[in-house]
Amino acid sequence: MPFPAPPMLRERLDVDSANVSNVLGVHGSNISTIAQISGCQVSMLEADPETKMNSIEIMGPHEANLRAARQLVEAFANGQTPSVVQPPWPPQHMYPA
């Protein structure tokens, strides 16, 4: 009998539209890296034309996953290449093995 998926926590982060390409990366490489390292689903939402901000939604099973994703999004948005991220140890994956 498979385990039910844990309830997902959600958080929205606002990123200046000028920095969205930093978060996405070439062919989505940075956003894929964020998902792989953090264990979160990462979605880019539409920009608000009035505020010139994009929302990024992160969803994960634990606060530690959201924290890792948040750190990565903020680093990429600021033009940094994160070298060390506090990963959620032990790894907290969306679906238990």
mmCIF file with all atom_site columns, C-alpha atoms in Angstrom:
data_model
loop_
_atom_site.group_PDB
_atom_site.id
_atom_site.type_symbol
_atom_site.label_atom_id
_atom_site.label_alt_id
_atom_site.label_comp_id
_atom_site.label_asym_id
_atom_site.label_entity_id
_atom_site.label_seq_id
_atom_site.pdbx_PDB_ins_code
_atom_site.Cartn_x
_atom_site.Cartn_y
_atom_site.Cartn_z
_atom_site.occupancy
_atom_site.B_iso_or_equiv
_atom_site.pdbx_formal_charge
_atom_site.auth_seq_id
_atom_site.auth_comp_id
_atom_site.auth_asym_id
_atom_site.auth_atom_id
_atom_site.pdbx_PDB_model_num
ATOM 1  C CA . MET A 1 1  ? 0.000  0.000  0.000   1.00 0.00 ? 1  MET A CA 1
ATOM 2  C CA . PRO A 1 2  ? 1.622  3.310  -1.059  1.00 0.00 ? 2  PRO A CA 1
ATOM 3  C CA . PHE A 1 3  ? 2.075  6.100  1.438   1.00 0.00 ? 3  PHE A CA 1
ATOM 4  C CA . PRO A 1 4  ? -0.110 9.168  0.897   1.00 0.00 ? 4  PRO A CA 1
ATOM 5  C CA . ALA A 1 5  ? 1.765  12.256 -0.226  1.00 0.00 ? 5  ALA A CA 1
ATOM 6  C CA . PRO A 1 6  ? 2.505  14.643 2.640   1.00 0.00 ? 6  PRO A CA 1
ATOM 7  C CA . PRO A 1 7  ? 0.575  17.907 2.709   1.00 0.00 ? 7  PRO A CA 1
ATOM 8  C CA . MET A 1 8  ? 2.402  20.558 0.749   1.00 0.00 ? 8  MET A CA 1
ATOM 9  C CA . LEU A 1 9  ? 3.428  23.875 2.242   1.00 0.00 ? 9  LEU A CA 1
ATOM 10 C CA . ARG A 1 10 ? 3.275  26.851 -0.122  1.00 0.00 ? 10 ARG A CA 1
ATOM 11 C CA . GLU A 1 11 ? 5.039  30.154 -0.210  1.00 0.00 ? 11 GLU A CA 1
ATOM 12 C CA . ARG A 1 12 ? 5.164  32.986 -2.715  1.00 0.00 ? 12 ARG A CA 1
ATOM 13 C CA . LEU A 1 13 ? 8.248  35.062 -3.274  1.00 0.00 ? 13 LEU A CA 1
ATOM 14 C CA . ASP A 1 14 ? 8.258  38.336 -5.186  1.00 0.00 ? 14 ASP A CA 1
ATOM 15 C CA . VAL A 1 15 ? 11.150 38.974 -7.567  1.00 0.00 ? 15 VAL A CA 1
ATOM 16 C CA . ASP A 1 16 ? 11.727 42.176 -9.507  1.00 0.00 ? 16 ASP A CA 1
ATOM 17 C CA . SER A 1 17 ? 10.954 41.546 -13.177 1.00 0.00 ? 17 SER A CA 1
ATOM 18 C CA . ALA A 1 18 ? 14.451 42.767 -14.064 1.00 0.00 ? 18 ALA A CA 1
ATOM 19 C CA . ASN A 1 19 ? 15.911 39.821 -12.099 1.00 0.00 ? 19 ASN A CA 1
ATOM 20 C CA . VAL A 1 20 ? 13.601 37.049 -13.280 1.00 0.00 ? 20 VAL A CA 1
ATOM 21 C CA . SER A 1 21 ? 16.022 35.868 -15.958 1.00 0.00 ? 21 SER A CA 1
ATOM 22 C CA . ASN A 1 22 ? 18.630 35.301 -13.215 1.00 0.00 ? 22 ASN A CA 1
ATOM 23 C CA . VAL A 1 23 ? 16.210 33.016 -11.370 1.00 0.00 ? 23 VAL A CA 1
ATOM 24 C CA . LEU A 1 24 ? 15.211 31.134 -14.513 1.00 0.00 ? 24 LEU A CA 1
ATOM 25 C CA . GLY A 1 25 ? 18.725 30.648 -15.869 1.00 0.00 ? 25 GLY A CA 1
ATOM 26 C CA . VAL A 1 26 ? 19.640 29.524 -19.361 1.00 0.00 ? 26 VAL A CA 1
ATOM 27 C CA . HIS A 1 27 ? 16.920 27.140 -20.601 1.00 0.00 ? 27 HIS A CA 1
ATOM 28 C CA . GLY A 1 28 ? 15.509 26.983 -17.041 1.00 0.00 ? 28 GLY A CA 1
ATOM 29 C CA . SER A 1 29 ? 18.737 25.644 -15.553 1.00 0.00 ? 29 SER A CA 1
ATOM 30 C CA . ASN A 1 30 ? 18.613 27.724 -12.345 1.00 0.00 ? 30 ASN A CA 1
ATOM 31 C CA . ILE A 1 31 ? 14.978 27.007 -11.582 1.00 0.00 ? 31 ILE A CA 1
ATOM 32 C CA . SER A 1 32 ? 15.678 23.286 -12.136 1.00 0.00 ? 32 SER A CA 1
ATOM 33 C CA . THR A 1 33 ? 18.636 23.512 -9.773  1.00 0.00 ? 33 THR A CA 1
ATOM 34 C CA . ILE A 1 34 ? 16.428 25.141 -7.137  1.00 0.00 ? 34 ILE A CA 1
ATOM 35 C CA . ALA A 1 35 ? 13.924 22.290 -7.424  1.00 0.00 ? 35 ALA A CA 1
ATOM 36 C CA . GLN A 1 36 ? 16.590 19.576 -7.324  1.00 0.00 ? 36 GLN A CA 1
ATOM 37 C CA . ILE A 1 37 ? 18.487 20.931 -4.326  1.00 0.00 ? 37 ILE A CA 1
ATOM 38 C CA . SER A 1 38 ? 15.473 21.972 -2.261  1.00 0.00 ? 38 SER A CA 1
ATOM 39 C CA . GLY A 1 39 ? 13.086 19.146 -3.120  1.00 0.00 ? 39 GLY A CA 1
ATOM 40 C CA . CYS A 1 40 ? 10.396 21.747 -3.867  1.00 0.00 ? 40 CYS A CA 1
ATOM 41 C CA . GLN A 1 41 ? 8.195  22.358 -6.844  1.00 0.00 ? 41 GLN A CA 1
ATOM 42 C CA . VAL A 1 42 ? 9.037  25.803 -8.219  1.00 0.00 ? 42 VAL A CA 1
ATOM 43 C CA . SER A 1 43 ? 6.641  27.730 -10.453 1.00 0.00 ? 43 SER A CA 1
ATOM 44 C CA . MET A 1 44 ? 7.005  31.129 -12.066 1.00 0.00 ? 44 MET A CA 1
ATOM 45 C CA . LEU A 1 45 ? 3.743  33.073 -12.001 1.00 0.00 ? 45 LEU A CA 1
ATOM 46 C CA . GLU A 1 46 ? 2.753  35.972 -14.233 1.00 0.00 ? 46 GLU A CA 1
ATOM 47 C CA . ALA A 1 47 ? 4.212  39.405 -13.638 1.00 0.00 ? 47 ALA A CA 1
ATOM 48 C CA . ASP A 1 48 ? 2.165  42.188 -12.157 1.00 0.00 ? 48 ASP A CA 1
ATOM 49 C CA . PRO A 1 49 ? 2.441  45.013 -14.719 1.00 0.00 ? 49 PRO A CA 1
ATOM 50 C CA . GLU A 1 50 ? 1.725  47.662 -12.083 1.00 0.00 ? 50 GLU A CA 1
ATOM 51 C CA . THR A 1 51 ? 4.455  46.646 -9.619  1.00 0.00 ? 51 THR A CA 1
ATOM 52 C CA . LYS A 1 52 ? 6.869  45.105 -12.145 1.00 0.00 ? 52 LYS A CA 1
ATOM 53 C CA . MET A 1 53 ? 7.246  42.122 -9.828  1.00 0.00 ? 53 MET A CA 1
ATOM 54 C CA . ASN A 1 54 ? 7.007  38.429 -10.617 1.00 0.00 ? 54 ASN A CA 1
ATOM 55 C CA . SER A 1 55 ? 5.762  35.916 -8.105  1.00 0.00 ? 55 SER A CA 1
ATOM 56 C CA . ILE A 1 56 ? 7.505  32.597 -7.699  1.00 0.00 ? 56 ILE A CA 1
ATOM 57 C CA . GLU A 1 57 ? 5.582  29.876 -5.917  1.00 0.00 ? 57 GLU A CA 1
ATOM 58 C CA . ILE A 1 58 ? 7.492  27.213 -4.041  1.00 0.00 ? 58 ILE A CA 1
ATOM 59 C CA . MET A 1 59 ? 5.802  24.111 -2.671  1.00 0.00 ? 59 MET A CA 1
ATOM 60 C CA . GLY A 1 60 ? 7.408  21.498 -0.490  1.00 0.00 ? 60 GLY A CA 1
ATOM 61 C CA . PRO A 1 61 ? 6.625  19.018 2.262   1.00 0.00 ? 61 PRO A CA 1
ATOM 62 C CA . HIS A 1 62 ? 8.612  20.710 5.055   1.00 0.00 ? 62 HIS A CA 1
ATOM 63 C CA . GLU A 1 63 ? 9.693  24.171 6.167   1.00 0.00 ? 63 GLU A CA 1
ATOM 64 C CA . ALA A 1 64 ? 13.327 23.133 5.646   1.00 0.00 ? 64 ALA A CA 1
ATOM 65 C CA . ASN A 1 65 ? 12.614 22.533 1.958   1.00 0.00 ? 65 ASN A CA 1
ATOM 66 C CA . LEU A 1 66 ? 10.970 25.951 1.594   1.00 0.00 ? 66 LEU A CA 1
ATOM 67 C CA . ARG A 1 67 ? 13.878 27.607 3.383   1.00 0.00 ? 67 ARG A CA 1
ATOM 68 C CA . ALA A 1 68 ? 16.415 26.025 1.001   1.00 0.00 ? 68 ALA A CA 1
ATOM 69 C CA . ALA A 1 69 ? 14.342 27.057 -2.043  1.00 0.00 ? 69 ALA A CA 1
ATOM 70 C CA . ARG A 1 70 ? 13.925 30.588 -0.676  1.00 0.00 ? 70 ARG A CA 1
ATOM 71 C CA . GLN A 1 71 ? 17.694 30.962 -0.158  1.00 0.00 ? 71 GLN A CA 1
ATOM 72 C CA . LEU A 1 72 ? 18.389 29.801 -3.707  1.00 0.00 ? 72 LEU A CA 1
ATOM 73 C CA . VAL A 1 73 ? 15.746 32.037 -5.305  1.00 0.00 ? 73 VAL A CA 1
ATOM 74 C CA . GLU A 1 74 ? 17.070 35.063 -3.402  1.00 0.00 ? 74 GLU A CA 1
ATOM 75 C CA . ALA A 1 75 ? 20.678 34.290 -4.328  1.00 0.00 ? 75 ALA A CA 1
ATOM 76 C CA . PHE A 1 76 ? 19.939 33.813 -8.034  1.00 0.00 ? 76 PHE A CA 1
ATOM 77 C CA . ALA A 1 77 ? 17.692 36.918 -8.084  1.00 0.00 ? 77 ALA A CA 1
ATOM 78 C CA . ASN A 1 78 ? 20.601 38.950 -6.708  1.00 0.00 ? 78 ASN A CA 1
ATOM 79 C CA . GLY A 1 79 ? 22.881 37.696 -9.477  1.00 0.00 ? 79 GLY A CA 1
ATOM 80 C CA . GLN A 1 80 ? 24.817 35.354 -7.219  1.00 0.00 ? 80 GLN A CA 1
ATOM 81 C CA . THR A 1 81 ? 25.780 31.797 -8.010  1.00 0.00 ? 81 THR A CA 1
ATOM 82 C CA . PRO A 1 82 ? 25.096 29.986 -4.763  1.00 0.00 ? 82 PRO A CA 1
ATOM 83 C CA . SER A 1 83 ? 28.034 27.809 -3.764  1.00 0.00 ? 83 SER A CA 1
ATOM 84 C CA . VAL A 1 84 ? 26.730 26.631 -0.417  1.00 0.00 ? 84 VAL A CA 1
ATOM 85 C CA . VAL A 1 85 ? 23.111 26.271 0.544   1.00 0.00 ? 85 VAL A CA 1
ATOM 86 C CA . GLN A 1 86 ? 21.964 24.894 3.846   1.00 0.00 ? 86 GLN A CA 1
ATOM 87 C CA . PRO A 1 87 ? 20.230 21.761 2.495   1.00 0.00 ? 87 PRO A CA 1
ATOM 88 C CA . PRO A 1 88 ? 17.360 20.229 4.416   1.00 0.00 ? 88 PRO A CA 1
ATOM 89 C CA . TRP A 1 89 ? 19.192 17.330 6.156   1.00 0.00 ? 89 TRP A CA 1
ATOM 90 C CA . PRO A 1 90 ? 18.198 14.645 6.142   1.00 0.00 ? 90 PRO A CA 1
ATOM 91 C CA . PRO A 1 91 ? 16.789 15.200 2.652   1.00 0.00 ? 91 PRO A CA 1
ATOM 92 C CA . GLN A 1 92 ? 13.074 15.857 2.801   1.00 0.00 ? 92 GLN A CA 1
ATOM 93 C CA . HIS A 1 93 ? 11.620 14.662 -0.466  1.00 0.00 ? 93 HIS A CA 1
ATOM 94 C CA . MET A 1 94 ? 8.069  15.194 -1.571  1.00 0.00 ? 94 MET A CA 1
ATOM 95 C CA . TYR A 1 95 ? 7.264  11.494 -1.681  1.00 0.00 ? 95 TYR A CA 1
ATOM 96 C CA . PRO A 1 96 ? 8.682  8.977  0.784   1.00 0.00 ? 96 PRO A CA 1
ATOM 97 C CA . ALA A 1 97 ? 10.517 6.024  -0.722  1.00 0.00 ? 97 ALA A CA 1
#
